[in-house]
Amino acid sequence: MPKIQTLVTTIGSALLLLVVACAPVSPPPPPPPPPAPPLPGPQAISERTLLTMAADSTFPSGGFTLTRAGRAKLDELVPALQGLGPNAKIVVYGYTDDHPVGRALRSKGIVDNLDLSSKRANEVVRYLVSKGINPAVISAKGRGDQHPVADNSTPQGRAQNRRIEVVVEQPTA
């Protein structure tokens, strides 16, 4: 009997080996995908104020059309703006003091200081575009009375807060 048992064990082992050898082999797992390319983060922007103009000399009291003095001051700025690099953006910011707009302005459709500051900034942009500044690189932003540079409780402080700023924004390297 030991011969038969040896023979059965040998045949069983051979069959087991044959079954294992013939069994399908699962393919290796695919390699992991490559990492996603990094998303460009926010670009650093450098800002440079080229001009701050007092609104009292740039616009008539309670108005939003440029005065002769305002146009002359902007004319001095045009060559510098035309010489900016191709990635530069020009933003004209308009600001007011915190006193509410008067009846004369409300009759012209100006509802508040934000509206007045926007109209003044837009007027500066229109003028600069008429002088050859590319309209694709210039924009206007009214900020109303929300960013004072002086105390609004004095006439001198309010006068400093009524202003136009011409700012150049450029990506940094």
CSV table of N, CA, C and O in Angstrom, one decimal, residues 55 59 63-64 92-97 101 105 110-126 139-147 161-165:
chain,number,residue,atom,x,y,z
A,55,ALA,N,-9.5,116.0,-6.7
A,55,ALA,CA,-10.7,116.1,-7.5
A,55,ALA,C,-11.2,117.5,-7.6
A,55,ALA,O,-11.9,117.9,-8.5
A,59,PHE,N,-12.2,118.4,-11.3
A,59,PHE,CA,-13.6,118.5,-11.7
A,59,PHE,C,-14.2,119.7,-11.0
A,59,PHE,O,-13.8,120.2,-10.0
A,63,GLY,N,-19.4,118.2,-9.7
A,63,GLY,CA,-19.5,117.7,-11.0
A,63,GLY,C,-18.6,116.6,-11.4
A,63,GLY,O,-17.8,116.1,-10.5
A,64,PHE,N,-18.7,116.1,-12.6
A,64,PHE,CA,-17.9,114.9,-13.0
A,64,PHE,C,-17.4,115.1,-14.4
A,64,PHE,O,-17.0,114.1,-15.0
A,92,VAL,N,-7.9,103.4,-13.1
A,92,VAL,CA,-8.2,104.8,-12.6
A,92,VAL,C,-9.2,104.6,-11.5
A,92,VAL,O,-10.3,104.1,-11.7
A,93,TYR,N,-8.8,105.0,-10.3
A,93,TYR,CA,-9.7,104.9,-9.1
A,93,TYR,C,-10.3,106.3,-8.8
A,93,TYR,O,-9.5,107.3,-8.7
A,94,GLY,N,-11.5,106.3,-8.5
A,94,GLY,CA,-12.2,107.6,-8.1
A,94,GLY,C,-12.6,107.5,-6.6
A,94,GLY,O,-13.1,106.4,-6.2
A,95,TYR,N,-12.4,108.6,-5.9
A,95,TYR,CA,-12.7,108.6,-4.4
A,95,TYR,C,-13.5,109.9,-4.1
A,95,TYR,O,-13.3,110.9,-4.8
A,96,THR,N,-14.3,109.9,-3.1
A,96,THR,CA,-15.0,111.1,-2.6
A,96,THR,C,-14.8,111.2,-1.1
A,96,THR,O,-14.3,110.3,-0.4
A,97,ASP,N,-15.3,112.3,-0.6
A,97,ASP,CA,-15.4,112.4,0.9
A,97,ASP,C,-16.6,111.7,1.3
A,97,ASP,O,-17.3,111.1,0.5
A,101,VAL,N,-24.1,113.2,-1.6
A,101,VAL,CA,-24.2,114.0,-2.8
A,101,VAL,C,-25.4,115.0,-2.6
A,101,VAL,O,-26.4,114.7,-2.0
A,105,LEU,N,-26.6,117.1,-8.0
A,105,LEU,CA,-26.1,115.8,-8.5
A,105,LEU,C,-27.2,114.8,-8.6
A,105,LEU,O,-27.3,114.0,-9.6
A,110,ILE,N,-27.1,111.1,-10.2
A,110,ILE,CA,-26.1,110.6,-9.3
A,110,ILE,C,-26.8,110.3,-7.9
A,110,ILE,O,-27.3,111.2,-7.3
A,111,VAL,N,-26.7,109.0,-7.5
A,111,VAL,CA,-27.5,108.7,-6.3
A,111,VAL,C,-26.7,108.7,-5.0
A,111,VAL,O,-27.2,108.9,-4.0
A,112,ASP,N,-25.3,108.5,-5.2
A,112,ASP,CA,-24.5,108.4,-4.0
A,112,ASP,C,-23.1,108.7,-4.3
A,112,ASP,O,-22.7,108.9,-5.5
A,113,ASN,N,-22.2,108.6,-3.3
A,113,ASN,CA,-20.8,108.9,-3.5
A,113,ASN,C,-20.1,107.8,-4.4
A,113,ASN,O,-19.2,108.1,-5.2
A,114,LEU,N,-20.5,106.6,-4.3
A,114,LEU,CA,-20.0,105.6,-5.1
A,114,LEU,C,-20.3,105.9,-6.6
A,114,LEU,O,-19.4,105.7,-7.5
A,115,ASP,N,-21.5,106.3,-6.9
A,115,ASP,CA,-21.8,106.6,-8.3
A,115,ASP,C,-21.0,107.8,-8.8
A,115,ASP,O,-20.5,107.8,-9.9
A,116,LEU,N,-20.9,108.9,-7.9
A,116,LEU,CA,-20.1,110.0,-8.3
A,116,LEU,C,-18.6,109.7,-8.6
A,116,LEU,O,-18.0,110.1,-9.6
A,117,SER,N,-18.0,108.8,-7.7
A,117,SER,CA,-16.6,108.5,-7.9
A,117,SER,C,-16.4,107.6,-9.1
A,117,SER,O,-15.4,107.8,-9.8
A,118,SER,N,-17.4,106.8,-9.4
A,118,SER,CA,-17.4,106.0,-10.7
A,118,SER,C,-17.5,106.9,-11.9
A,118,SER,O,-16.7,106.7,-12.9
A,119,LYS,N,-18.3,107.8,-11.9
A,119,LYS,CA,-18.5,108.7,-13.0
A,119,LYS,C,-17.2,109.5,-13.3
A,119,LYS,O,-16.8,109.8,-14.4
A,120,ARG,N,-16.6,110.0,-12.2
A,120,ARG,CA,-15.3,110.7,-12.3
A,120,ARG,C,-14.2,109.8,-12.9
A,120,ARG,O,-13.5,110.3,-13.8
A,121,ALA,N,-14.1,108.6,-12.4
A,121,ALA,CA,-13.1,107.7,-12.9
A,121,ALA,C,-13.3,107.4,-14.3
A,121,ALA,O,-12.4,107.4,-15.1
A,122,ASN,N,-14.6,107.2,-14.7
A,122,ASN,CA,-14.9,106.9,-16.1
A,122,ASN,C,-14.6,108.1,-17.0
A,122,ASN,O,-14.1,107.9,-18.1
A,123,GLU,N,-14.8,109.3,-16.5
A,123,GLU,CA,-14.5,110.5,-17.3
A,123,GLU,C,-13.0,110.5,-17.6
A,123,GLU,O,-12.5,110.9,-18.7
A,124,VAL,N,-12.2,110.2,-16.6
A,124,VAL,CA,-10.7,110.2,-16.8
A,124,VAL,C,-10.3,109.1,-17.8
A,124,VAL,O,-9.5,109.4,-18.7
A,125,VAL,N,-10.9,107.9,-17.7
A,125,VAL,CA,-10.6,106.9,-18.7
A,125,VAL,C,-11.0,107.3,-20.1
A,125,VAL,O,-10.2,107.1,-21.0
A,126,ARG,N,-12.2,107.9,-20.2
A,126,ARG,CA,-12.6,108.3,-21.6
A,126,ARG,C,-11.6,109.3,-22.2
A,126,ARG,O,-11.3,109.3,-23.3
A,139,SER,N,-9.1,100.7,-17.2
A,139,SER,CA,-10.4,100.5,-16.6
A,139,SER,C,-10.6,101.6,-15.5
A,139,SER,O,-9.6,102.2,-15.0
A,140,ALA,N,-11.9,101.7,-15.1
A,140,ALA,CA,-12.2,102.7,-14.1
A,140,ALA,C,-12.9,102.0,-12.9
A,140,ALA,O,-13.7,101.0,-13.1
A,141,LYS,N,-12.6,102.4,-11.7
A,141,LYS,CA,-13.2,101.8,-10.5
A,141,LYS,C,-13.6,103.0,-9.5
A,141,LYS,O,-12.7,103.6,-9.1
A,142,GLY,N,-14.8,103.1,-9.3
A,142,GLY,CA,-15.3,104.1,-8.3
A,142,GLY,C,-15.2,103.4,-6.9
A,142,GLY,O,-15.6,102.3,-6.7
A,143,ARG,N,-14.7,104.1,-5.9
A,143,ARG,CA,-14.6,103.6,-4.6
A,143,ARG,C,-15.4,104.4,-3.6
A,143,ARG,O,-15.4,104.1,-2.4
A,144,GLY,N,-16.0,105.5,-4.0
A,144,GLY,CA,-16.8,106.3,-3.1
A,144,GLY,C,-16.0,106.8,-2.0
A,144,GLY,O,-14.9,107.2,-2.1
A,145,ASP,N,-16.6,106.8,-0.8
A,145,ASP,CA,-16.0,107.3,0.4
A,145,ASP,C,-15.3,106.2,1.3
A,145,ASP,O,-15.0,106.5,2.4
A,146,GLN,N,-15.2,105.0,0.8
A,146,GLN,CA,-14.7,103.9,1.6
A,146,GLN,C,-13.2,103.8,1.8
A,146,GLN,O,-12.8,103.0,2.6
A,147,HIS,N,-12.4,104.6,1.2
A,147,HIS,CA,-11.0,104.5,1.4
A,147,HIS,C,-10.4,105.9,1.6
A,147,HIS,O,-9.6,106.4,0.8
A,161,ASN,N,-9.5,113.6,0.5
A,161,ASN,CA,-10.2,112.3,0.2
A,161,ASN,C,-10.9,112.4,-1.2
A,161,ASN,O,-11.1,111.3,-1.8
A,162,ARG,N,-11.2,113.6,-1.7
A,162,ARG,CA,-11.8,113.7,-3.0
A,162,ARG,C,-10.6,113.7,-4.0
A,162,ARG,O,-9.9,114.7,-4.2
A,163,ARG,N,-10.4,112.6,-4.6
A,163,ARG,CA,-9.2,112.4,-5.5
A,163,ARG,C,-9.4,111.4,-6.6
A,163,ARG,O,-10.3,110.6,-6.5
A,164,ILE,N,-8.5,111.4,-7.5
A,164,ILE,CA,-8.4,110.4,-8.6
A,164,ILE,C,-7.0,109.9,-8.5
A,164,ILE,O,-6.0,110.6,-8.4
A,165,GLU,N,-6.9,108.5,-8.6
A,165,GLU,CA,-5.5,107.9,-8.6
A,165,GLU,C,-5.4,107.1,-9.9
A,165,GLU,O,-6.3,106.3,-10.3
